[in-house]
Amino acid sequence: PLQKWVNREISNFDYLIQLNTMAGRTYNDLAQYPVFPWILRDYTSEELDLNNPAVFRDLSKPIGVVNEKNAKAVKEKYNFEDPLGIIDKFHYGTHYSNAAGVMHYLIRVEPFTTLHIQLQSGRFDCADRQFHSIPATWQALMDNPNDVKELIPEFFYFPEFLENQNGFNLGQLQISKELVNDVVLPKWAHSPEDFICKHRKALESEYVSAHLHEWIDLIFGYKQRGPAAVEALNVFY
């Protein structure tokens, strides 16, 4: 697949799916679910300009330090010594892909709704913790070095997960009192289908094609562990 991808015979989407499969990730296991990158950082403009490199996330950095401000806290966490010497050093105490994260994104579609409710002891988690807005989710990632969730493939092909078609009562946000219903989209997306279409275009853009290997190094490649991972601020608990 690598040679085909380099020759541009397969898309970035297909290459990522194949890498996930080779890494043992599968839709059948929420703990090993396929992982895809956040690729944009512009969720506020009226129009999305894919010719402008500034709209893209820096794919060479783990999501936890895409915002430079978080790098200091992340380094400090790594330099904290476990007094008992039992725990290996790490930058992040959570992971970029886990079962709760998959359910978080897919809460509006079954069977993930039921799985989420089971995880939360028989009810929906409080509204403020629900996946209710793409711009707000990105902002939270930028503000909080402890949240390091990457995306799932559905963000590039499955508009239905952004709609509350089943009419679930997901509660209301504490401050704005807004009811959590369909996922709030970036201004540049006029519908869930439009979001998916533009997001997929962004994934296949020239910028991402030129930089995707940097993210692959972090998740599937030589920056996963060892000295290269330490240097890249990419060590997970």
mmCIF file of N, CA, C and O in Angstrom, residues 20 45 47 64 114 132-133 136-137 142 144 182 237:
data_model
loop_
_atom_site.group_PDB
_atom_site.id
_atom_site.type_symbol
_atom_site.label_atom_id
_atom_site.label_comp_id
_atom_site.label_asym_id
_atom_site.label_seq_id
_atom_site.Cartn_x
_atom_site.Cartn_y
_atom_site.Cartn_z
ATOM 1 N N ASN A 20 -4.472 1.301 9.549
ATOM 2 C CA ASN A 20 -5.197 0.900 10.751
ATOM 3 C C ASN A 20 -5.408 -0.610 10.782
ATOM 4 O O ASN A 20 -5.234 -1.250 11.816
ATOM 5 N N SER A 45 -14.305 30.114 10.511
ATOM 6 C CA SER A 45 -14.486 30.971 9.327
ATOM 7 C C SER A 45 -15.799 30.662 8.613
ATOM 8 O O SER A 45 -16.314 29.550 8.692
ATOM 9 N N GLU A 47 -16.016 30.679 5.341
ATOM 10 C CA GLU A 47 -15.606 29.841 4.208
ATOM 11 C C GLU A 47 -14.331 29.103 4.591
ATOM 12 O O GLU A 47 -13.499 29.643 5.327
ATOM 13 N N GLY A 64 -2.075 16.778 21.604
ATOM 14 C CA GLY A 64 -1.946 17.414 22.915
ATOM 15 C C GLY A 64 -1.052 18.645 22.936
ATOM 16 O O GLY A 64 -1.133 19.455 23.854
ATOM 17 N N THR A 114 -26.581 2.830 23.232
ATOM 18 C CA THR A 114 -26.823 1.872 24.312
ATOM 19 C C THR A 114 -25.530 1.566 25.067
ATOM 20 O O THR A 114 -25.521 1.494 26.306
ATOM 21 N N HIS A 132 -21.174 17.776 21.511
ATOM 22 C CA HIS A 132 -22.311 18.579 21.046
ATOM 23 C C HIS A 132 -21.916 19.595 19.986
ATOM 24 O O HIS A 132 -22.784 20.174 19.343
ATOM 25 N N SER A 133 -20.613 19.823 19.776
ATOM 26 C CA SER A 133 -20.204 20.850 18.820
ATOM 27 C C SER A 133 -18.796 20.568 18.338
ATOM 28 O O SER A 133 -17.896 20.331 19.150
ATOM 29 N N ALA A 136 -16.486 23.569 19.403
ATOM 30 C CA ALA A 136 -16.229 23.535 20.850
ATOM 31 C C ALA A 136 -15.289 22.388 21.216
ATOM 32 O O ALA A 136 -14.455 22.514 22.116
ATOM 33 N N THR A 137 -15.419 21.260 20.518
ATOM 34 C CA THR A 137 -14.534 20.120 20.782
ATOM 35 C C THR A 137 -13.092 20.484 20.451
ATOM 36 O O THR A 137 -12.162 20.197 21.216
ATOM 37 N N MET A 142 -7.585 22.420 22.369
ATOM 38 C CA MET A 142 -6.541 23.438 22.376
ATOM 39 C C MET A 142 -6.279 23.969 23.787
ATOM 40 O O MET A 142 -5.172 24.339 24.124
ATOM 41 N N ASN A 144 -6.845 22.268 26.678
ATOM 42 C CA ASN A 144 -6.636 21.252 27.710
ATOM 43 C C ASN A 144 -5.658 20.171 27.258
ATOM 44 O O ASN A 144 -6.010 19.318 26.451
ATOM 45 N N ASP A 182 -28.644 17.956 17.435
ATOM 46 C CA ASP A 182 -27.656 17.677 16.385
ATOM 47 C C ASP A 182 -26.324 18.319 16.784
ATOM 48 O O ASP A 182 -26.297 19.300 17.525
ATOM 49 N N TYR A 237 0.762 6.927 28.702
ATOM 50 C CA TYR A 237 0.791 6.079 29.905
ATOM 51 C C TYR A 237 0.596 4.617 29.526
ATOM 52 O O TYR A 237 -0.298 4.305 28.771
#
